[in-house]
Short mmCIF file of C-alpha atoms and ligand atoms in Angstrom, two decimals:
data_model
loop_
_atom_site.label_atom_id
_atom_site.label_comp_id
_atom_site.label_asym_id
_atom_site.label_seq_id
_atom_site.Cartn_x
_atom_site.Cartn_y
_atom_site.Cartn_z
CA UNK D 229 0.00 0.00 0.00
CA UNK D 230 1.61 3.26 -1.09
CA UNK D 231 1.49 6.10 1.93
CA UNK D 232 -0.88 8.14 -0.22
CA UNK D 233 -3.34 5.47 -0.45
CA UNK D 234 -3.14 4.87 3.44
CA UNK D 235 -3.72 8.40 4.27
CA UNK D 236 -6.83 8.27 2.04
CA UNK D 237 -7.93 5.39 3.85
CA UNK D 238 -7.24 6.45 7.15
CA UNK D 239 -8.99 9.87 6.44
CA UNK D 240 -11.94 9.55 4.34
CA UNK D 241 -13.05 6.20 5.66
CA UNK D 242 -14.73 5.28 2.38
CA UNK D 243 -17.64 2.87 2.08
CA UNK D 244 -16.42 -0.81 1.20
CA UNK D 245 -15.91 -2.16 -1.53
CA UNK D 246 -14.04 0.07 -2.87
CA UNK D 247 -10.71 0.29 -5.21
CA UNK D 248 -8.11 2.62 -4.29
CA UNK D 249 -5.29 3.80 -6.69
CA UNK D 250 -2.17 5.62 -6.55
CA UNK D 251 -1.53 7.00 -10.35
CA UNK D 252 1.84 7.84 -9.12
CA UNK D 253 2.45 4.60 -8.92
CA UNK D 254 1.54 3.98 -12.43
CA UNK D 255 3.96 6.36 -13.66
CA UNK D 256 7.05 4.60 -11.67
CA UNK D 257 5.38 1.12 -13.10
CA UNK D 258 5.84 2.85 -16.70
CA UNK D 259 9.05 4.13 -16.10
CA UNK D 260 10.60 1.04 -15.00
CA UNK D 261 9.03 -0.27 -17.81
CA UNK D 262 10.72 2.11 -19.71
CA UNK D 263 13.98 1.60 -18.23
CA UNK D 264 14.06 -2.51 -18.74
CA UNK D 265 13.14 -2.25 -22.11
CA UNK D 266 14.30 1.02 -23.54
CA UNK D 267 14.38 -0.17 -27.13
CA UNK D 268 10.83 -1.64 -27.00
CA UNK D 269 6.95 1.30 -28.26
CA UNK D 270 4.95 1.39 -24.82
CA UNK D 271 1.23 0.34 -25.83
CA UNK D 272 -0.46 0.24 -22.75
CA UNK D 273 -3.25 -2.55 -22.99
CA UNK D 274 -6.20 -0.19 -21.80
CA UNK D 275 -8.42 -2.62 -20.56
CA UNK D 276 -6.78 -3.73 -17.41
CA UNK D 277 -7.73 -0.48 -16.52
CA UNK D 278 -9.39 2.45 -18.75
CA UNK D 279 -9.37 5.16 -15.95
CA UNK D 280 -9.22 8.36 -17.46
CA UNK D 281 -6.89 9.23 -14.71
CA UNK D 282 -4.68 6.89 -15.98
CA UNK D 283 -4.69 7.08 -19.51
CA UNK D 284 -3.81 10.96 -19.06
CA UNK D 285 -1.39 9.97 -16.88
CA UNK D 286 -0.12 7.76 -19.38
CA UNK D 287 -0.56 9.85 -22.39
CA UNK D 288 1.18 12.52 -20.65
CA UNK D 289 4.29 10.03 -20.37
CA UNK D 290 4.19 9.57 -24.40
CA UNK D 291 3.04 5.89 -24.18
CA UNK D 292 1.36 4.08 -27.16
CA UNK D 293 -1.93 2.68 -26.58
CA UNK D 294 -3.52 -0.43 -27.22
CA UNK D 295 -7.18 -0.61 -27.38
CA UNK D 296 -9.63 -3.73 -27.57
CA UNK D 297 -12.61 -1.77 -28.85
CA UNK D 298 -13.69 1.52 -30.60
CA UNK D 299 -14.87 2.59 -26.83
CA UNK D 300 -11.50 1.95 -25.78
CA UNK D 301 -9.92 4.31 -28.88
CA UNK D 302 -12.22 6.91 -27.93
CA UNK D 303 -11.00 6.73 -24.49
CA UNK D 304 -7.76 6.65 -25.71
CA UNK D 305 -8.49 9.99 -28.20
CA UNK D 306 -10.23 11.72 -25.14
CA UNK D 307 -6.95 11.52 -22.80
CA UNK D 308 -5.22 13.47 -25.40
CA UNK D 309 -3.26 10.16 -27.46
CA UNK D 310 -3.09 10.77 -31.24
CA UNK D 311 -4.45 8.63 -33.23
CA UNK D 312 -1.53 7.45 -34.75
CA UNK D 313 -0.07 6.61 -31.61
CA UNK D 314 -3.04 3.81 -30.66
CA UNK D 315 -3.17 0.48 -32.00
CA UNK D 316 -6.39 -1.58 -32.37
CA UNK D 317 -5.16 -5.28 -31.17
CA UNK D 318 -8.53 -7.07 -30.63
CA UNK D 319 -8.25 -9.22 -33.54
CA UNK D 320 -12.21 -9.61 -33.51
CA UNK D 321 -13.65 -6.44 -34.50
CA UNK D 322 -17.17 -4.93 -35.70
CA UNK D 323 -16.86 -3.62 -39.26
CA UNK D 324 -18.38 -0.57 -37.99
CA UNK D 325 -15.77 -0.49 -35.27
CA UNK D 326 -12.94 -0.93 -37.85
CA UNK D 327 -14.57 2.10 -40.25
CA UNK D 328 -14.91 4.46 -37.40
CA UNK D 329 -11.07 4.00 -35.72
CA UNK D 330 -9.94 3.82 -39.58
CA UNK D 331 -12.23 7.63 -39.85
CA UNK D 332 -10.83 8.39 -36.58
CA UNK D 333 -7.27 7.86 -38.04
CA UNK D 334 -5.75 4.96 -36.39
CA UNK D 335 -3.84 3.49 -38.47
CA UNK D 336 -2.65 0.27 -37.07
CA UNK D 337 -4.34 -3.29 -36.70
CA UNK D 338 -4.04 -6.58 -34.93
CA UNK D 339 -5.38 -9.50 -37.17
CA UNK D 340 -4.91 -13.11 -36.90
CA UNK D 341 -7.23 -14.55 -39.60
CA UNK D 342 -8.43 -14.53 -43.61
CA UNK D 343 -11.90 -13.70 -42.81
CA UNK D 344 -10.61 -10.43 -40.28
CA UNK D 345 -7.90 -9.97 -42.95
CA UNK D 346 -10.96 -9.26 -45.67
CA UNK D 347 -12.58 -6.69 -43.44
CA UNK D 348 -9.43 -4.37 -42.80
CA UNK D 349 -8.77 -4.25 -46.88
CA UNK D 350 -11.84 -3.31 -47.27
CA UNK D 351 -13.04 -1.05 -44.17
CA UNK D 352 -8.83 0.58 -43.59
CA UNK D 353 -7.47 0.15 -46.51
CA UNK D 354 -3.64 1.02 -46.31
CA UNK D 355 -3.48 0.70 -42.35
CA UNK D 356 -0.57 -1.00 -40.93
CA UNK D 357 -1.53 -4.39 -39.89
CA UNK D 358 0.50 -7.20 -37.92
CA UNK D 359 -0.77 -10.28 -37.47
CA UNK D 360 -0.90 -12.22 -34.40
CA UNK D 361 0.92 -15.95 -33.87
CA UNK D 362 -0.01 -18.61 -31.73
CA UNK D 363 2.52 -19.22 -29.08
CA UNK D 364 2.88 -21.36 -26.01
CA UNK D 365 1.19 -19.99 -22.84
CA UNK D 366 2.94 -22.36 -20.06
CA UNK D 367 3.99 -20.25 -17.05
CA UNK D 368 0.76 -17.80 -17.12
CA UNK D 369 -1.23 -17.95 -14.49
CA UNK D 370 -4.18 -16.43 -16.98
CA UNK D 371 -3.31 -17.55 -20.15
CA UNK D 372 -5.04 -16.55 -23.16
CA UNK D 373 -4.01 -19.12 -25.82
CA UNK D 374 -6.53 -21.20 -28.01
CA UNK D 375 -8.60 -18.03 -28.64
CA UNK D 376 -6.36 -15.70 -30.11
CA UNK D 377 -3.11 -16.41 -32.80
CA UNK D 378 -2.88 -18.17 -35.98
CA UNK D 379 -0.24 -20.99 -37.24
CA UNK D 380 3.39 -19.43 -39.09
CA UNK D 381 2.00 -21.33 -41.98
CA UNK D 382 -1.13 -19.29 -42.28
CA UNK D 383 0.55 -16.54 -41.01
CA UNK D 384 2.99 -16.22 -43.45
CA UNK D 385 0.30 -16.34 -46.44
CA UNK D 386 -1.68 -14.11 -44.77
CA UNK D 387 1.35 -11.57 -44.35
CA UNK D 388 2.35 -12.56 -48.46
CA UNK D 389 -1.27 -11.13 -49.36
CA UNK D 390 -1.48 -8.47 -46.82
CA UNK D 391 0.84 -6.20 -48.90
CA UNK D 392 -1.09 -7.48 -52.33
CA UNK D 393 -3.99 -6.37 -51.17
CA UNK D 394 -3.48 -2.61 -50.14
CA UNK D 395 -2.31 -2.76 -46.95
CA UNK D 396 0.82 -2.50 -45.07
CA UNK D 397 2.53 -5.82 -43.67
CA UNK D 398 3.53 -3.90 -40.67
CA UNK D 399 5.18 -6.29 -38.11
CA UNK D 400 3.96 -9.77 -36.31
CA UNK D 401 2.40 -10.18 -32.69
CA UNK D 402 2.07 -12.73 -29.73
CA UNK D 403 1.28 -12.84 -26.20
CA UNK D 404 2.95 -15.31 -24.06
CA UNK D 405 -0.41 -15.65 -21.42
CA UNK D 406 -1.01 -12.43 -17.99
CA UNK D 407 1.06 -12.85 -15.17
CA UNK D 408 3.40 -14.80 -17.05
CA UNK D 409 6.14 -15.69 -14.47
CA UNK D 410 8.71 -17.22 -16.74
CA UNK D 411 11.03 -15.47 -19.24
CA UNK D 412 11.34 -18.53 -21.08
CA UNK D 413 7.91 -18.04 -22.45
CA UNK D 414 9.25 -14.33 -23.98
CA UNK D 415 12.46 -16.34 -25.47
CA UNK D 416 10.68 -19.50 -26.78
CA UNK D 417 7.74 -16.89 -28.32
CA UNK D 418 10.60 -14.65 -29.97
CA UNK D 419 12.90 -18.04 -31.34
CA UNK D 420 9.57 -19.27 -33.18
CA UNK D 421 8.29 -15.48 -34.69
CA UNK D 422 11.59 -14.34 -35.35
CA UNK D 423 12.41 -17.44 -37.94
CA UNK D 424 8.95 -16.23 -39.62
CA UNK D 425 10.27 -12.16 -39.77
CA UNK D 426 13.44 -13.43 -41.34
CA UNK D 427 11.70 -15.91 -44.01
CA UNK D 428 9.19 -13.05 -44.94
CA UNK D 429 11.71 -10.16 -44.81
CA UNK D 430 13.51 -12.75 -47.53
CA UNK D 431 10.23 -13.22 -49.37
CA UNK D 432 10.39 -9.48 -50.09
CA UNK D 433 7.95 -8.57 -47.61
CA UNK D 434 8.52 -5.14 -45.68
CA UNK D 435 8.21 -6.26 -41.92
CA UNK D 436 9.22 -3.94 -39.55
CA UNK D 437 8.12 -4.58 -36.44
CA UNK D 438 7.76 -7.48 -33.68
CA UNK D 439 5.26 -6.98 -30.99
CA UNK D 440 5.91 -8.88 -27.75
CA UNK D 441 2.79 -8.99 -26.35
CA UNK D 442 2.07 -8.19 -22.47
CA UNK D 443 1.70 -10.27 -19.40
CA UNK D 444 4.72 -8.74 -17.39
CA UNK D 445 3.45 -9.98 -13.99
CA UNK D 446 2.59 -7.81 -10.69
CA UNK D 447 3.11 -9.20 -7.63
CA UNK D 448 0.46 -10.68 -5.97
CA UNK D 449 0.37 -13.28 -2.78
CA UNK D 450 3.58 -14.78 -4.18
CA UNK D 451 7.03 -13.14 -5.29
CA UNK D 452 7.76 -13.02 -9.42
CA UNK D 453 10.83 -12.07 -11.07
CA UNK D 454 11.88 -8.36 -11.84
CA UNK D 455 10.75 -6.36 -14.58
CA UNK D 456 14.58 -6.28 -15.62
CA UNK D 457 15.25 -9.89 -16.01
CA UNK D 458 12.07 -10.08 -18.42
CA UNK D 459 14.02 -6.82 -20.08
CA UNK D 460 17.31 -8.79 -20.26
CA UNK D 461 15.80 -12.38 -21.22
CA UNK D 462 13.77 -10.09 -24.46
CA UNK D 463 16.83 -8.58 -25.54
CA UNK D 464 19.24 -11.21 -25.09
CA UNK D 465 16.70 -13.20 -27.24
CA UNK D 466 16.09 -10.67 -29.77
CA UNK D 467 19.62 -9.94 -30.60
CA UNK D 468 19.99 -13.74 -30.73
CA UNK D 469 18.28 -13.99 -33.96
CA UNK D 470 18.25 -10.44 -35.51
CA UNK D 471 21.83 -9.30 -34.52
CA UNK D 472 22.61 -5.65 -35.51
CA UNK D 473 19.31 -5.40 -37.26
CA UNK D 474 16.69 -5.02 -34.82
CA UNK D 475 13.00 -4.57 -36.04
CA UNK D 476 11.17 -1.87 -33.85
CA UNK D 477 9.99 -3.63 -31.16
CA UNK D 478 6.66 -3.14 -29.25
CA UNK D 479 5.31 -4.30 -25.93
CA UNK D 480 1.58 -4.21 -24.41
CA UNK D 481 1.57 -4.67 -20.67
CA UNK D 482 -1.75 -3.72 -19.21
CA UNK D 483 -1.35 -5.81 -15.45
CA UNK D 484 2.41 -4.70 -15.29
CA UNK D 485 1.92 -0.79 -15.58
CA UNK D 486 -1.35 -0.67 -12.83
CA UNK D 487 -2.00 -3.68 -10.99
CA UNK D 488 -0.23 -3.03 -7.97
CA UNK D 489 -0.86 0.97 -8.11
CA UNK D 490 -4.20 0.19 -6.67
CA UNK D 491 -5.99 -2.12 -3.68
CA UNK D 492 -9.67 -3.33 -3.07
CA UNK D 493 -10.85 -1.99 0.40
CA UNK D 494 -13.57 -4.44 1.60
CA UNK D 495 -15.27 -5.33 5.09
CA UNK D 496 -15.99 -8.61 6.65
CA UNK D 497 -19.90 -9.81 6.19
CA UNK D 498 -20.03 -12.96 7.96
CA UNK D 499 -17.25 -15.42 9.49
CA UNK D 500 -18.54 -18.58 9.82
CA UNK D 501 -18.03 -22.16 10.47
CA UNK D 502 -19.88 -25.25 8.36
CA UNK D 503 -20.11 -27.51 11.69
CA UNK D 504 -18.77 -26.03 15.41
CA UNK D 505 -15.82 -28.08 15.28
CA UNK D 506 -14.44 -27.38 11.81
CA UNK D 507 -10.90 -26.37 12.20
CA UNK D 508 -12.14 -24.16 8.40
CA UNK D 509 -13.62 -21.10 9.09
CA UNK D 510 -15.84 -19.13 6.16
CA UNK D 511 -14.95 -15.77 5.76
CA UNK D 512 -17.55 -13.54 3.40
CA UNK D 513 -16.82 -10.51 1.95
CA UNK D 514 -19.04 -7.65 0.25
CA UNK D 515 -16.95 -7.96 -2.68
CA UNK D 516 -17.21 -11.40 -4.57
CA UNK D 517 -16.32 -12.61 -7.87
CA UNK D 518 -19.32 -10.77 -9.73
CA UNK D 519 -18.12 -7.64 -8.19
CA UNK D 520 -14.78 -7.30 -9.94
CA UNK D 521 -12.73 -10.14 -8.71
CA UNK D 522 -13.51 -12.11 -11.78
CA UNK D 523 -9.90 -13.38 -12.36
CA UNK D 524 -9.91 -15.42 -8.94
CA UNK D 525 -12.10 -17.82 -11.47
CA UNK D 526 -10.04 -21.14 -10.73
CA UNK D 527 -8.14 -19.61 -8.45
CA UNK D 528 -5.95 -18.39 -10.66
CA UNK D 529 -5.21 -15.17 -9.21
CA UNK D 530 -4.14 -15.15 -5.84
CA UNK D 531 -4.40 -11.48 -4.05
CA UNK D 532 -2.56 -10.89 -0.50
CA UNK D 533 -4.94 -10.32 1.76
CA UNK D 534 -3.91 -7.77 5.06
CA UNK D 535 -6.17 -7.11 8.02
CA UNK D 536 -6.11 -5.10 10.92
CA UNK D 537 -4.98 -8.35 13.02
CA UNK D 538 -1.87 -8.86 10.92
CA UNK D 539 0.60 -10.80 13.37
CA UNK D 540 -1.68 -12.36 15.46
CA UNK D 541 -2.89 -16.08 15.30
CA UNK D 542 -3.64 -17.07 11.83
CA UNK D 543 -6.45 -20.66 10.50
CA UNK D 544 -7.04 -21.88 7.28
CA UNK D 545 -10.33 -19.87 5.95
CA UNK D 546 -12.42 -20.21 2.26
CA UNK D 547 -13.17 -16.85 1.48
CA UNK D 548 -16.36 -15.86 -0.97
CA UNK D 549 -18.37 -13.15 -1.98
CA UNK D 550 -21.45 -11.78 -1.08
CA UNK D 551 -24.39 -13.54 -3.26
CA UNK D 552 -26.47 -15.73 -3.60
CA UNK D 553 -24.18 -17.57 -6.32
CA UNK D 554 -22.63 -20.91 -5.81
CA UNK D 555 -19.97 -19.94 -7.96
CA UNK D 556 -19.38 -16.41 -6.07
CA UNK D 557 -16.24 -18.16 -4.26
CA UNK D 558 -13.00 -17.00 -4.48
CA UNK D 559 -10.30 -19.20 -2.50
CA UNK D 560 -11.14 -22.79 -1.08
CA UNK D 561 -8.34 -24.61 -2.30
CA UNK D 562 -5.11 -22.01 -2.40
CA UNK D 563 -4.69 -22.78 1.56
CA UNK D 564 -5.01 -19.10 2.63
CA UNK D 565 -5.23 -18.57 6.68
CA UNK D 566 -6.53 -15.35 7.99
CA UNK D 567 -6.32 -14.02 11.63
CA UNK D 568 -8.92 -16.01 14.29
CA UNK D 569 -9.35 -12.45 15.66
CA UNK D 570 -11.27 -11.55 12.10
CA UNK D 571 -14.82 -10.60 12.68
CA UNK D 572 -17.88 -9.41 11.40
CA UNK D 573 -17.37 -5.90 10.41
CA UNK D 574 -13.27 -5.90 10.02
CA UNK D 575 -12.34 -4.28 7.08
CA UNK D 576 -9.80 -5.86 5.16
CA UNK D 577 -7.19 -5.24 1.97
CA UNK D 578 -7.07 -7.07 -1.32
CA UNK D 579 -3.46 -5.61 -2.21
CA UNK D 580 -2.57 -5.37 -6.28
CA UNK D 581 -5.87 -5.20 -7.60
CA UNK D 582 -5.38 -2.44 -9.90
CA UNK D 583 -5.76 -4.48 -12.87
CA UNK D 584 -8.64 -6.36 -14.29
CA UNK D 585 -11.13 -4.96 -11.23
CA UNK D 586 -12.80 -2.07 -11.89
CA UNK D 587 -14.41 -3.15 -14.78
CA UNK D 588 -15.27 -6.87 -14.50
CA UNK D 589 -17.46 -5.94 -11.95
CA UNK D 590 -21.11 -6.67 -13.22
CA UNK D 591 -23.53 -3.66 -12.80
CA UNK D 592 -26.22 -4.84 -10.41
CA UNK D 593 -25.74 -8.79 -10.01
CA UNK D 594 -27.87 -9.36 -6.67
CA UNK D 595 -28.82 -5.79 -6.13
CA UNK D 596 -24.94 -4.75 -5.31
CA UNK D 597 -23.94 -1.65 -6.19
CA UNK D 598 -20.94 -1.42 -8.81
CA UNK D 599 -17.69 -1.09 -7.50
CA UNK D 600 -16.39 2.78 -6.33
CA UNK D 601 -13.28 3.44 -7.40
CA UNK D 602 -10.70 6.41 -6.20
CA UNK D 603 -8.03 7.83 -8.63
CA UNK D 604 -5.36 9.63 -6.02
C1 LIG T 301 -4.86 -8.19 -22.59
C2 LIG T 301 -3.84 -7.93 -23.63
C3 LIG T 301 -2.62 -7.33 -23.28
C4 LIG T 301 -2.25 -7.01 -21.86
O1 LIG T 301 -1.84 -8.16 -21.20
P1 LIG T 301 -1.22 -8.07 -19.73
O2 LIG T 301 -1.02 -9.49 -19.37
O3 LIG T 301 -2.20 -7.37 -18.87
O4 LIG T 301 0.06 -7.34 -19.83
C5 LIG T 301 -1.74 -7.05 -24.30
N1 LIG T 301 -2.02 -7.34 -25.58
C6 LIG T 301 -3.18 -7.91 -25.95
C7 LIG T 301 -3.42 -8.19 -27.38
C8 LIG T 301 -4.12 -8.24 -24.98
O5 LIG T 301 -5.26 -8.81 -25.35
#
């Protein structure tokens, strides 16, 4: 928790559940960003958290944006980013989504199949595009892969007709999986897209750029590496197989740049035990998967939990949300213990949820009010 962050706390007492985030703290994640990778275009994946506190912030810093949906460009547009400087990476987009960011004058799009291929030639015709490989997503704790990314075989025809059909074969994408822990996952990713640049380049096709992705990883209950040893383990790589001639690189990070700038604030509804003698106590919250901890689906992300009663005598605890949901638990198998001194009414801190919060909370799932949230 950042001293700002406590004073607000401590001051304003706000009503739970609430998120809390220091935008300082986003500009020292950028920087350090910055300073790991100074070689590599900033496009900071909007959605983790579209604040426009934070994309000013941002924009103000001269990053690059990249934006899942025309709402997100606009949002992007409104902060003061030009055009040119936002990418549109969602590599499923409306045709009127793709006419209006084309209007707008973006200029650069993700794509990752024929039939998306079709719809940029026709709806941005001349736009930069990259197109977006398939890689491995061992190591992330949220992966992403099956969804998104195409085979080098397609890829490479695609990329061959790109430039034959009007627009400009720009550069190639991938995204190793969020929170991805391992920098083998950045190395392997760059070995297999890198033997594609060079066979196209060789084709005759002007590539020029290789987008790395995001999923730099925050820290949440446990440790992960530093930001510089995913900086070194990219660039070691990338001079591996491109030497003196490096493409302009880009990177995405969206969970890097704000997830641990902000904190959920949320009180205690109900400790409880199943049977009297059950060593397992039930600890409720009045925020719950439906109200913006949707990534603790499978238990995948683990936040650190701190309570008033940090220090004192700690038991194993399942910990859920509010409603009436069967699925509205968060932790029953990740062996978290919580202080027996916890009680209805304790308010309690969900560190590093900056990211992927604010806006997976649902609007009014059981009546609950959508979650506040505090730019400082
Ligand atoms: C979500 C997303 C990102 C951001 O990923 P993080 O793991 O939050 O860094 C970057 N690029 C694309 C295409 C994405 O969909």
């Amino acid at each position: 928790m950042t001293p700002k962050i406590a004073r607000f706390l401590a001051q304003q007492q706000p009503a739970t559940p609430c998120m809390v985030l220091d935008v300082d703290r986003v500009e020292d994640n950028f920087r350090a960003l910055r300073d790991a990778l100074p070689l590599a275009r900033i496009y900071y994946a909007v959605k983790a958290n579209p604040a426009p506190q934070v994309l000013e912030r941002l924009a103000g810093l001269s990053s690059y944006f990249d934006a899942a949906s025309i709402e997100e460009v606009v949002s992007c547009l409104d902060a003061g980013a030009a055009p040119e400087m936002i990418s549109f990476g969602n590599t499923i987009k409306k045709v009127s989504a793709i006419r209006r960011a084309h209007q707008a004058g973006v200029t650069m799009f993700a794509f990752d199949s024929r039939e998306e291929l079709q719809k940029l030639v026709r709806h941005a015709p001349g736009s930069r595009v990259y197109c977006r490989i398939l890689v491995e997503n061992e190591g992330a704790d949220w992966p992403l892969s099956r969804k998104f990314g195409t085979t080098i075989k397609d890829a490479r025809e695609l990329m061959l007709q790109a430039g034959k059909l009007g627009l400009d074969p720009y550069g190639l994408s991938f995204h190793v999986g969020s929170q991805q822990v391992t920098t083998h996952a950045y190395e392997a990713a760059i070995g297999k897209v890198a033997m594609l640049f060079t066979d196209l380049t060789e084709a005759g096709v002007n590539l020029r750029m290789m987008n790395l992705g995001g999923g730099f990883p925050t820290r949440y209950r446990d440790d992960v590496p530093e930001i510089d040893r995913f900086g070194d383990a990219i660039m070691t790589a990338m001079t591996r197989h491109f030497g003196n001639n490096l493409p302009e690189m880009v990177i995405e990070p969206g969970r890097f740049v704000v997830g641990d700038a902000g904190l959920v604030q949320a009180e205690v509804v109900l400790v409880s035990r199943r049977d009297r003698h059950d060593p397992l106590r039930w600890v409720y919250l009045d925020i719950g998967r439906f109200g913006g901890l949707a990534e603790t689906e499978g238990e995948s992300i683990k936040y650190r939990i701190t309570t008033a009663h940090d220090g004192s005598k700690t038991g194993p605890v399942a910990i859920a949300g509010p409603t009436c949901d069967g699925a509205d638990i968060m932790y029953e198998r990740s062996n978290y213990r919580l202080p027996l001194a916890l009680q209805c009414g304790d308010r309690v801190e969900l560190l590093s949820a900056g990211a992927y919060v604010t806006t997976y909370a649902s609007t009014r799932f059981n009546g609950f009010a959508p979650l506040a949230e505090y730019y400082l």
